[in-house]
Each structure stands twice: as structure tokens, then as C-alpha cells.
Amino acid sequence: MATATLPARDAKLYKPEVPPDWCPGCGDYGVLTVLQRACGELGIPNERLMVISGIGCSSNLPGFFRSYGMHSLHGRSLPVATGAKMANHEMTVIACGGDGDGYGIGQGHFIHAMRRNVNLTYIVMDNEIYGLTTGQTSPTSESGMKTKSTPFGNPEGQLNPIALALAAGCGFVGRGFSGDINHLKSLYTQAIQYPGFALIDVFSPCVTFNKQNTFGWFKERVYKLEDKGHDATNWNAAMDRSKEWGAQIPIGLFYKNPNPKPSIDAADPALQGEGLAKAKKLGLTVEQRKKLIQEYV
Amino acid sequence: MENEMIVGIGGAAGDGGASTGDNLAQTCSRLGLHVYVYTSYQSLIRGGHSWIRLRISPQKKHNVGDQVGAMIALNQDAMDRHLQELTHGGICVYNGDKVKPGKAPEGAQLCPLPVFELAGKDALPIMQNTVALGALTQLLGLEFSALSSVFEHTFAKKPQVVKLNVDAAKAGYDFAAKTYKQIPHPLRKTDAQLAMVHGNNVLAMGAANAGCKVYCAYPMSPASGILHWMGAHGPSLGICVRQVEDEIGVANMTIGAGQMGVRAMCATSGGGFALMTEAIGMAGIMETPVVMINVMRGGPSTGLPTKHEQGDLNQAIGASQGDFPRIIMAPISVADCYDTMEEAFNLAEKYQCPVIVLSDLLMSEGRFSIETSHLDREFKIDRGEMIFEDDGKPKSYYRYKDTPDGISPRAIPGVPNHLYVSATDEHDEDGVLISDVFTDPVIRKKMVDKRARKMQGVVADYAKKLKLEGPENADVTLVTYGSTWGVATEAVERLNKEGVKANALSFKYLLPFQEKEAQAILGKAKKIVVVELNKSGQFARHLRAEAGITAHAHIRKYDGEPMEPKHVVAGVKEVLKGKEVVEVQSLEPGWRTPHPPGPGVLSTTSTH
């Protein structure tokens, strides 16, 4: 993708007339602002961007971002985004949503989209809670956490999306914090430029329903992998870092495959020319029909 | 039966019965003889029992027929199960070295073949099929050169294999010529130029001819043939083919592609279709063109994975929550499967909605001869109102603009100055959500009305108008939907020959329904008999709901096997005696049930 060579644009160009209606102080504001700045920095024209979400508070993001977009079904942003990328691989496709959307109901698609290695960026606004349904446990809620659905404490284990992504073959695995905007922006620009599936899990605190994993809670715990000399080309090192949770929680680039295989769209024989959606003449040619009929006579 | 022959080939899965049937079908098709093939098989990879029936005729036939005139028994089981189904004068060909003959019905000819002698002691066991096929070719009066040309075509890269097969077949052919009696009315070639296809081949090739660019699927019988065709041909035809992790992903991926501006399709069977239903509603509210095929099989749940039924009409009508327009059509024949793809994509894009195509196991997995000219046709492509380029004029583009016909011009993503977000939440004309506002009954009603209004033009656009087949002013009018047309139309011919004045009306378009046309035609019918393959009468209910027409009687079948003309003929006779619901059943012996006794066709006849 030639986006890196485009002249930078003003981040305001990605702000639509409709302002976000998230709760004041929500972590998702940071995620949105950074995405607008990152796209500006990369100079991607608005009409070349397709932003696709699922359902949940964070999945409202495409409505607050000036580009083409789809606000799809709960948990289905990745298959929808994959289809969109196949239909026009010349577009920059960004999928987004929350932890319930991507790691709960959409978990199956999450694993397979990484295995499939579609060239798109997936931003998960991870707040460890179901917000839009007013505060139930999510797959990333900590064990023991009290929520409306687990008033006596979450009896289940906590999902580790970073380890899962690494195991599923994701070639670009990063984690950010919406309380550290400049750090997050760098992850975005790298992810969008990465020629394959790129995951960015973002700690994006829910100020209304998650009283446990707050901005302050994260601020006390997060540290940057790059400050600790982590080698992001080392898969085993990334796997080791992914297990850290508690007093010290790493953010930054866990893993970037130094020798990525071509993404599924880049390798697909049908996608070697311009985007399929641009085809003007549809249907089989006379020669193609004759050849196909010959198989049956 | 002078002009036709129904051949049964029985054996275990892995015995090579399928390729024997394929070779016979291809031989006949090369001779310009029409073939209609249906296979009853078990959901097993090896073993079990499969029974392939080929109806061969110089005239085109639209169902599998109901009398077996010749059979090849590839094993003892096939001999034991099917010999008694032979008609008077029928022939049974088998390996006399391995299979013991049963008691042949009166007038039937047993034709054992000394396979060891004919094929040689070292021949592979599979060569018994080739010897039998050679013998059958002779006994049916088919030209040997057509059979040998099929071997040459099939094994084009292996000349030794061609020679082995041709020699074995010739040995069988010559042995039969000097030992057994040919059928009284041998099959004679015609000038028809035919291709042998599965319905699934035709659906897939039709989609390609209609400009499908993205195809997604999860393997599921009996729809997998479409995926196999796409997998084999997609790369060279410029079609992106994805096998997805589940049907939820399939439907969503297809819709993502359709939204981006390509013609996109997916196919499955009822169980997979159930997983797709939430996404169908997404296509409804986002107004995304998409074609979804449900190849119906016996349900519910896993049901009968390899058996035929028309039980998913209710599912298609009710797929997804909420109230939104969709188009549903059920092709009536394998030729119509091809034409349906042209129409499905055009209607999907013109009306920007999901189009559901109901095929079934009979059509999709059956094999049929089809005129090559039918396939060799350029489709008309009508993409409706689309915007591919920015004209440079300043504008405020509303993706969901409220227009008189409800259709809003669709800019494909990538075009400058037409940005929009499509949402599964209710939204205004510009795409902005109204789901999070306090309330907005005005916009909500406006947008629901706009989407519903799109359907007003659909019925007028349908390529085929409703038309009665058979004499007017009949005493009985048979009403069907989908592939059951093929059996009803032949039943009408037979009934009229027997002095029962009957005609038939078949429905392809299920939603929006041809209400006015149906009322005009059926309003004059003396006795409406709905013929369908399910227990509860789903189409009869649909006819009542959509057109206010209550059928006088019903002929229903739901035993897993396709309907045969004799079932309908006998059913009509019961109806004329005053029965309202006639349930019919096939006579094949089952796994745990013996051959149903007696000549009767009806297993149950109930009056409601």
C-alpha cells in the first residue's frame, strides 16, 4: 500500500458533523482522536477508508469518523471487513469494536481472520466490561470481578487476547492505552501500514460500569515494551510478555513478523488487478462460457 | 414407456456405482438422449447402499419417473433390494461370478455376466462395472462408440486406462449381443446438443455468468457442489472464493462484499441458513444487494442430510427478526436454476435487498442433460441505480434518500464526495443513527416505508408470468412451487390420458408474491390441489396468506425421496374420491423396513 508516501492531512478532515455520544471521560474518545490523527499522518483520503464495526458502545465509532463505514452486527465486524477487503482490496479497511464484540460473541471470527491473514487493521477497545448492556462481565473481565451478572464475583477465567492472537498466527500484535495518545498513534500508523492482519488491543476504560479497571488503575500498571528492550521480532519473547498481568502490564508492540507471508488478499489470484468492485463489464466472456460447457459434454 | 428407459444402478458407496452412472449418463447425453439422474445415497463415504436412477429418453423429462426398466446390481444387496422393482420386460445385469440371482418378476430378463472370463482374472474388481456398462449399452441399443468416447474423454491423459476400459466394455457389449435379448424399443440417438450437469454446477456457472465476484461458503450438503465449482473455476474467472469458519461468517462476509459494490453470493442448506438469518436482516436494513442460496434437504436440525424435501419455505420467509422486504424465488428446473441466477443478481442490485434462492437436493445434486445452447447465453446485467464516479459537482449525497420508488442511488465505497456509514441500527436518509436518540417516530416510519416501498415494482419485473399448463377449465388444478413442477407437469399429461381433466400452475416467485395473477387464475379453478414435499403444507399456507386462496386438497410427501408422477396421479384419484389430505410414500425398501407390500402407492390417506 502506497499510503506512507501520501502527504499528511489535517486530522480534522476525519471529523464528521455528528459528535460522539459516549459518556464523558470514556476511553473511546482517545481511540477515535488517535485514529483521526493517524489517518491524517498517513494522508489517507477519506474515500479510501472503510471503517467497519460490530455492536457495542465502541462500535459506534464509524458514525463519528468521516469515511465510508459499516456499523454491522454484534461480533461480525471481521467477516464483514474481510468481505469488504475482498471486494475492493485497494481500500484501507479498519475494523473496530469492543472486547465483548471481538473476544466474546465474535471470538470464532477473530481467530480465523488472523489465521486467514486478511490485510486489515483491527482495533479492539478493551474495557473489560459490557457497557452498552449496562455492565455485565466480558471475556476480559478479571476473575472475581463483581458486575451486574456476577454480583458475587466473576467465577470464570480471563481471556488473554494477546497470547491468543500470537497463537493464531497474527503477524502484528500490539496493545495501547487510550490514556497515552502519542504512543497509541504510533501503533496505529504501523498497524495500518503492516501488509497483513494487525491487532491493536487498546485499554479504553469504561468510566460508568467498570469501577475496577479505571484510567488510574491502568496508569499505575502499564509500562512500554520498547522501554524494556523487548525484541518485537521474537515470537517467543512476545508470548512471554503477553502473560504479564497484575502489577506490571505491558503495552506497545508485542510482535511484528519480520518476514510476513503475503496476505490472503494479496495472494488471491482473483485480486491481482484493480478492486473487483471497479469492474465495469460483468459476466462470462463467450470463450469462458464455451470452455466451461466443454467440461460437461 | 416406449420412448424412455429408467435404469437403476445399485451398490455400496465405493463400488463405483456413481462413476458407472456418470459414464452411462454421459454416453446418452453424447447421443442426444435426455437424462435425468437422481441418487438415493447414505451419508457415508464408503459402504452402505446407494441407488442411482437414470431416466433416459429422446424427449426431455422433468422428473425421475417411476418404473425401473433396467438395472445393474453391483453387489448382492442391490440384487436383493431392487430386482422386484423391474417392470415387465425389464433387464437385470450383474456379475454372475459374484452375485446370486433373485427371483425375477414376471417377464424380466436376468443377465449374468461371466466377468472373470470377459475382463480377465487379473482385472481390478472395479472392471465388473465396466463390463456391465458395456453389456447394458448393448441391451439398451446405444452405440458403443459413444461409450468408448466417454472413456477417452474421462481418461484423456491415461491411454492405457482408456484401453482397459474400452476392452472390458466391448467384451461385455459383445457377450450381451450374442447371449441376451435387447429391449423391445431400443434407445435411438437424436440431434440434440446436450451437456450433463448437476444443478449445483448450473447455479454456480449461472452466478459466474451473472457477474458474481465474491463467493463465500461453509461446506454443507447438498450445497457444497457450488463451493467445489467455485473453488475450481474462481481463480481463472476472477472470482474471489472464501471458505469461511461458519455460516455466520459466510453471510456477513458476503454482505461486506456486496456493500463494497460487487455482486456477491453464498450458498448453504437449512442448518447453515439458520446461522445466516441475523445477517439477512442486516442486508435488509443496510439495503445491501446479496444473493443467498438455500439448497433444501430433509430437516429439521441435521435431519436427512442426503435426502430431498421442500421444508424450508417458512424458514426463508421468516429468516431474521423485524419486518423488512426480501425477494425469495425457487427455480423450477435445472435449466431454470441458470436463468434464476441472472434474475436474482439483477433484482438484488436493482432493489438493494437480499435475494434468497431456494434450490433443493433433487435439483442441486441430481444430474441432468441440458441443451448447451441454454448455457451458452450472455446474461442481461442490470445493476440498478449505482454511482461509480464523482461528477465533481458540489452535493450533499444521502445514501438512503427517500425517493418515490424507495430506491436510493447507491454510491460504491471509494467514490469521492459520497461518504456514508451504513448501519444495522435504524438510520435517517444520510445514514445517521436514530437508535440512540430520545425517539423519532417520524423518521422511523419514513425509513420503514421507504424500504417496504421498494418491493412495489418487483412483481412487474419478474421474467416469468404465471401460466397454467394443460387444458383450461380442468376439473383439477395442481399447484406447486420450485422443482415439484417437474412431477406435476407429467402427472397432468398422464391424468388427461386417463380421462381426468387436469392442469397445473407452478410458482417460482414466492416473495413478493404474484397475488393478482394467482387470484385471476386460481379464482376460476374448480379444485385446487397443492402438491408439495413437506408435512404441514407450507406452500398451501403461503398461498392462503399471500393471495387469500385456500386449496381444496393436498398431496404431500416427506419420506426423503422425491415425488414421482405415479404418486401425484394416485393422489389426485384419492382427492376425486373426496380426500382432502393425501400423503404419499415411495416404495423403496428401507434400511429397517422391507419392501412395502402390494401395488398401492399410498401409504396413508387422511381426511381432515
Short mmCIF file of C-alpha atoms in Angstrom, two decimals, chain A residues 34-263:
data_model
loop_
_atom_site.label_atom_id
_atom_site.label_comp_id
_atom_site.label_asym_id
_atom_site.label_seq_id
_atom_site.Cartn_x
_atom_site.Cartn_y
_atom_site.Cartn_z
CA VAL A 34 -5.82 8.97 17.64
CA LEU A 35 -7.32 7.19 14.66
CA GLN A 36 -8.14 10.54 13.06
CA ARG A 37 -4.58 11.76 13.66
CA ALA A 38 -3.02 8.53 12.42
CA CYS A 39 -5.03 8.60 9.18
CA GLY A 40 -4.05 12.26 8.78
CA GLU A 41 -0.42 11.46 9.31
CA LEU A 42 -0.62 8.73 6.68
CA GLY A 43 -2.56 11.11 4.41
CA ILE A 44 -5.24 8.53 3.51
CA PRO A 45 -8.07 10.21 1.58
CA ASN A 46 -11.41 9.80 3.37
CA GLU A 47 -12.99 7.92 0.47
CA ARG A 48 -10.20 5.35 0.51
CA LEU A 49 -11.02 4.36 4.08
CA MET A 50 -13.63 1.80 5.08
CA VAL A 51 -14.18 1.59 8.83
CA ILE A 52 -16.27 -1.36 9.98
CA SER A 53 -17.53 -2.09 13.47
CA GLY A 54 -19.75 -4.55 15.26
CA ILE A 55 -22.17 -3.57 18.02
CA GLY A 56 -21.48 -2.01 21.39
CA CYS A 57 -20.53 1.44 22.72
CA SER A 58 -17.19 1.38 20.94
CA SER A 59 -18.76 0.07 17.73
CA ASN A 60 -20.44 3.44 17.29
CA LEU A 61 -17.04 4.72 16.17
CA PRO A 62 -17.66 4.66 12.37
CA GLY A 63 -20.51 7.13 12.89
CA PHE A 64 -18.01 9.57 14.42
CA PHE A 65 -15.35 9.11 11.78
CA ARG A 66 -15.50 10.71 8.34
CA SER A 67 -15.02 7.90 5.81
CA TYR A 68 -17.01 5.09 4.28
CA GLY A 69 -18.22 2.83 7.03
CA MET A 70 -20.34 -0.04 8.16
CA HIS A 71 -21.84 -0.47 11.58
CA SER A 72 -22.59 -4.15 11.29
CA LEU A 73 -23.84 -6.86 13.63
CA HIS A 74 -22.66 -7.79 17.12
CA GLY A 75 -19.43 -9.74 16.77
CA ARG A 76 -19.35 -9.71 12.97
CA SER A 77 -17.08 -6.80 12.10
CA LEU A 78 -14.27 -9.11 10.95
CA PRO A 79 -16.16 -11.24 8.40
CA VAL A 80 -17.86 -8.10 7.10
CA ALA A 81 -14.48 -6.34 6.86
CA THR A 82 -12.95 -9.39 5.17
CA GLY A 83 -15.70 -9.39 2.54
CA ALA A 84 -15.21 -5.67 2.01
CA LYS A 85 -11.47 -6.11 1.55
CA MET A 86 -12.02 -8.94 -0.98
CA ALA A 87 -14.46 -6.79 -2.91
CA ASN A 88 -12.04 -3.89 -3.15
CA HIS A 89 -8.55 -4.60 -1.92
CA GLU A 90 -7.44 -1.09 -2.88
CA MET A 91 -9.31 0.35 0.10
CA THR A 92 -7.76 0.69 3.55
CA VAL A 93 -10.01 -1.37 5.80
CA ILE A 94 -10.12 -0.81 9.54
CA ALA A 95 -12.28 -2.98 11.78
CA CYS A 96 -13.11 -1.96 15.31
CA GLY A 97 -15.25 -2.83 18.30
CA GLY A 98 -15.15 -3.81 21.92
CA ASP A 99 -13.92 -6.80 23.88
CA GLY A 100 -17.38 -8.33 24.14
CA ASP A 101 -17.86 -7.89 20.41
CA GLY A 102 -14.50 -9.23 19.31
CA TYR A 103 -13.44 -11.62 22.08
CA GLY A 104 -16.89 -12.81 23.14
CA ILE A 105 -19.54 -13.25 20.51
CA GLY A 106 -17.05 -12.70 17.69
CA GLN A 107 -14.28 -14.90 19.03
CA GLY A 108 -14.52 -17.50 16.28
CA HIS A 109 -14.17 -14.92 13.54
CA PHE A 110 -11.31 -13.25 15.43
CA ILE A 111 -9.18 -16.39 15.42
CA HIS A 112 -9.93 -17.24 11.81
CA ALA A 113 -9.40 -13.72 10.49
CA MET A 114 -5.89 -13.82 11.97
CA ARG A 115 -5.24 -17.32 10.64
CA ARG A 116 -6.57 -16.19 7.26
CA ASN A 117 -4.30 -13.14 7.40
CA VAL A 118 -6.50 -10.54 5.77
CA ASN A 119 -4.76 -7.23 5.24
CA LEU A 120 -6.71 -5.08 7.65
CA THR A 121 -6.26 -3.35 11.00
CA TYR A 122 -8.40 -4.47 13.92
CA ILE A 123 -8.75 -2.10 16.87
CA VAL A 124 -10.36 -3.55 19.98
CA MET A 125 -11.44 -1.03 22.57
CA ASP A 126 -10.96 -3.29 25.56
CA ASN A 127 -12.68 -2.07 28.72
CA GLU A 128 -13.13 -5.45 30.42
CA ILE A 129 -16.90 -4.95 30.71
CA TYR A 130 -20.12 -4.93 28.69
CA GLY A 131 -21.02 -1.24 28.65
CA LEU A 132 -23.95 -0.83 26.27
CA THR A 133 -25.89 -3.54 28.08
CA THR A 134 -25.12 -1.69 31.34
CA GLY A 135 -22.34 -3.62 33.00
CA GLN A 136 -22.00 -7.41 32.77
CA THR A 137 -18.76 -9.43 32.72
CA SER A 138 -16.85 -9.67 29.48
CA PRO A 139 -14.31 -12.28 28.36
CA THR A 140 -11.51 -9.97 29.52
CA SER A 141 -13.04 -9.22 32.92
CA GLU A 142 -10.75 -10.32 35.71
CA SER A 143 -11.69 -13.36 37.75
CA GLY A 144 -13.55 -12.36 40.86
CA MET A 145 -14.74 -9.05 39.40
CA LYS A 146 -18.19 -8.03 40.63
CA THR A 147 -20.55 -6.98 37.87
CA LYS A 148 -24.32 -6.99 37.40
CA SER A 149 -24.22 -10.50 36.03
CA THR A 150 -21.68 -11.68 38.62
CA PRO A 151 -22.66 -9.89 41.83
CA PHE A 152 -20.69 -12.46 43.84
CA GLY A 153 -17.60 -12.18 41.68
CA ASN A 154 -16.72 -13.45 38.19
CA PRO A 155 -16.23 -17.21 38.58
CA GLU A 156 -14.64 -17.59 35.13
CA GLY A 157 -11.16 -17.08 33.81
CA GLN A 158 -9.91 -14.03 31.94
CA LEU A 159 -9.13 -14.25 28.24
CA ASN A 160 -5.66 -13.22 27.08
CA PRO A 161 -6.20 -11.70 23.63
CA ILE A 162 -2.51 -11.03 23.04
CA ALA A 163 -1.47 -14.66 23.62
CA LEU A 164 -4.45 -15.81 21.60
CA ALA A 165 -3.51 -13.58 18.67
CA LEU A 166 0.08 -14.78 18.74
CA ALA A 167 -1.06 -18.40 18.82
CA ALA A 168 -3.48 -17.82 15.97
CA GLY A 169 -0.70 -16.58 13.71
CA CYS A 170 -1.36 -12.87 13.83
CA GLY A 171 1.64 -11.10 12.27
CA PHE A 172 1.20 -7.77 14.05
CA VAL A 173 0.16 -7.74 17.70
CA GLY A 174 0.10 -4.52 19.68
CA ARG A 175 -1.54 -3.12 22.78
CA GLY A 176 -2.16 0.52 23.57
CA PHE A 177 -3.79 2.63 26.23
CA SER A 178 -6.15 5.43 25.41
CA GLY A 179 -4.57 7.39 28.27
CA ASP A 180 -1.34 7.61 26.21
CA ILE A 181 -2.32 9.13 22.88
CA ASN A 182 1.07 9.60 21.21
CA HIS A 183 2.15 6.06 21.99
CA LEU A 184 -1.14 4.75 20.59
CA LYS A 185 -0.81 6.77 17.38
CA SER A 186 2.49 5.17 16.56
CA LEU A 187 0.91 1.72 16.95
CA TYR A 188 -1.92 2.72 14.60
CA THR A 189 0.30 4.03 11.83
CA GLN A 190 2.49 0.93 11.98
CA ALA A 191 -0.55 -1.36 12.02
CA ILE A 192 -2.23 0.30 9.04
CA GLN A 193 1.00 0.05 7.05
CA TYR A 194 1.58 -3.59 8.01
CA PRO A 195 0.77 -5.79 4.97
CA GLY A 196 -1.43 -8.29 6.81
CA PHE A 197 -3.77 -8.67 9.75
CA ALA A 198 -2.82 -6.28 12.55
CA LEU A 199 -4.38 -6.37 16.00
CA ILE A 200 -4.29 -3.47 18.40
CA ASP A 201 -5.90 -4.17 21.74
CA VAL A 202 -6.49 -0.83 23.44
CA PHE A 203 -7.17 -0.36 27.12
CA SER A 204 -10.11 2.00 26.85
CA PRO A 205 -11.63 2.33 30.32
CA CYS A 206 -15.38 2.40 30.86
CA VAL A 207 -15.93 5.22 33.33
CA THR A 208 -19.52 4.24 34.04
CA PHE A 209 -19.61 0.49 34.59
CA ASN A 210 -16.08 -0.65 35.31
CA LYS A 211 -15.05 0.76 38.63
CA GLN A 212 -12.14 -1.67 38.89
CA ASN A 213 -10.05 -1.17 35.74
CA THR A 214 -10.08 2.61 35.68
CA PHE A 215 -7.72 5.11 33.99
CA GLY A 216 -5.88 5.37 37.29
CA TRP A 217 -5.66 1.61 37.65
CA PHE A 218 -4.06 1.29 34.23
CA LYS A 219 -1.79 4.31 34.67
CA GLU A 220 -0.25 2.69 37.74
CA ARG A 221 0.43 -0.55 35.96
CA VAL A 222 1.22 -0.09 32.27
CA TYR A 223 4.78 0.04 31.01
CA LYS A 224 6.07 0.31 27.46
CA LEU A 225 7.68 -2.76 25.92
CA GLU A 226 10.06 -0.58 23.91
CA ASP A 227 11.39 0.90 27.17
CA LYS A 228 12.36 -2.59 28.33
CA GLY A 229 14.27 -3.57 25.23
CA HIS A 230 11.65 -6.05 24.03
CA ASP A 231 12.50 -7.56 20.65
CA ALA A 232 9.23 -7.40 18.68
CA THR A 233 10.57 -9.74 16.03
CA ASN A 234 10.90 -12.54 18.61
CA TRP A 235 7.68 -14.51 18.81
CA ASN A 236 8.68 -16.43 21.94
CA ALA A 237 9.63 -13.24 23.74
CA ALA A 238 6.27 -11.77 22.74
CA MET A 239 4.48 -14.82 24.11
CA ASP A 240 6.35 -14.44 27.41
CA ARG A 241 5.44 -10.74 27.67
CA SER A 242 1.80 -11.47 26.83
CA LYS A 243 1.47 -13.42 30.08
CA GLU A 244 2.25 -10.41 32.24
CA TRP A 245 -0.80 -9.09 34.09
CA GLY A 246 -1.10 -7.54 37.53
CA ALA A 247 1.30 -5.02 38.97
CA GLN A 248 3.07 -4.67 35.62
CA ILE A 249 1.11 -4.74 32.36
CA PRO A 250 2.96 -4.25 29.07
CA ILE A 251 1.72 -2.01 26.25
CA GLY A 252 3.36 -1.42 22.88
CA LEU A 253 4.32 -3.69 20.02
CA PHE A 254 4.49 -7.33 21.17
CA TYR A 255 5.19 -8.86 17.81
CA LYS A 256 5.69 -7.87 14.21
CA ASN A 257 6.51 -10.70 11.83
CA PRO A 258 9.80 -9.72 10.20
CA ASN A 259 9.11 -11.97 7.19
CA PRO A 260 5.36 -11.85 6.66
CA LYS A 261 3.81 -14.08 4.05
CA PRO A 262 1.57 -12.30 1.54
CA SER A 263 -1.87 -11.62 3.00
#
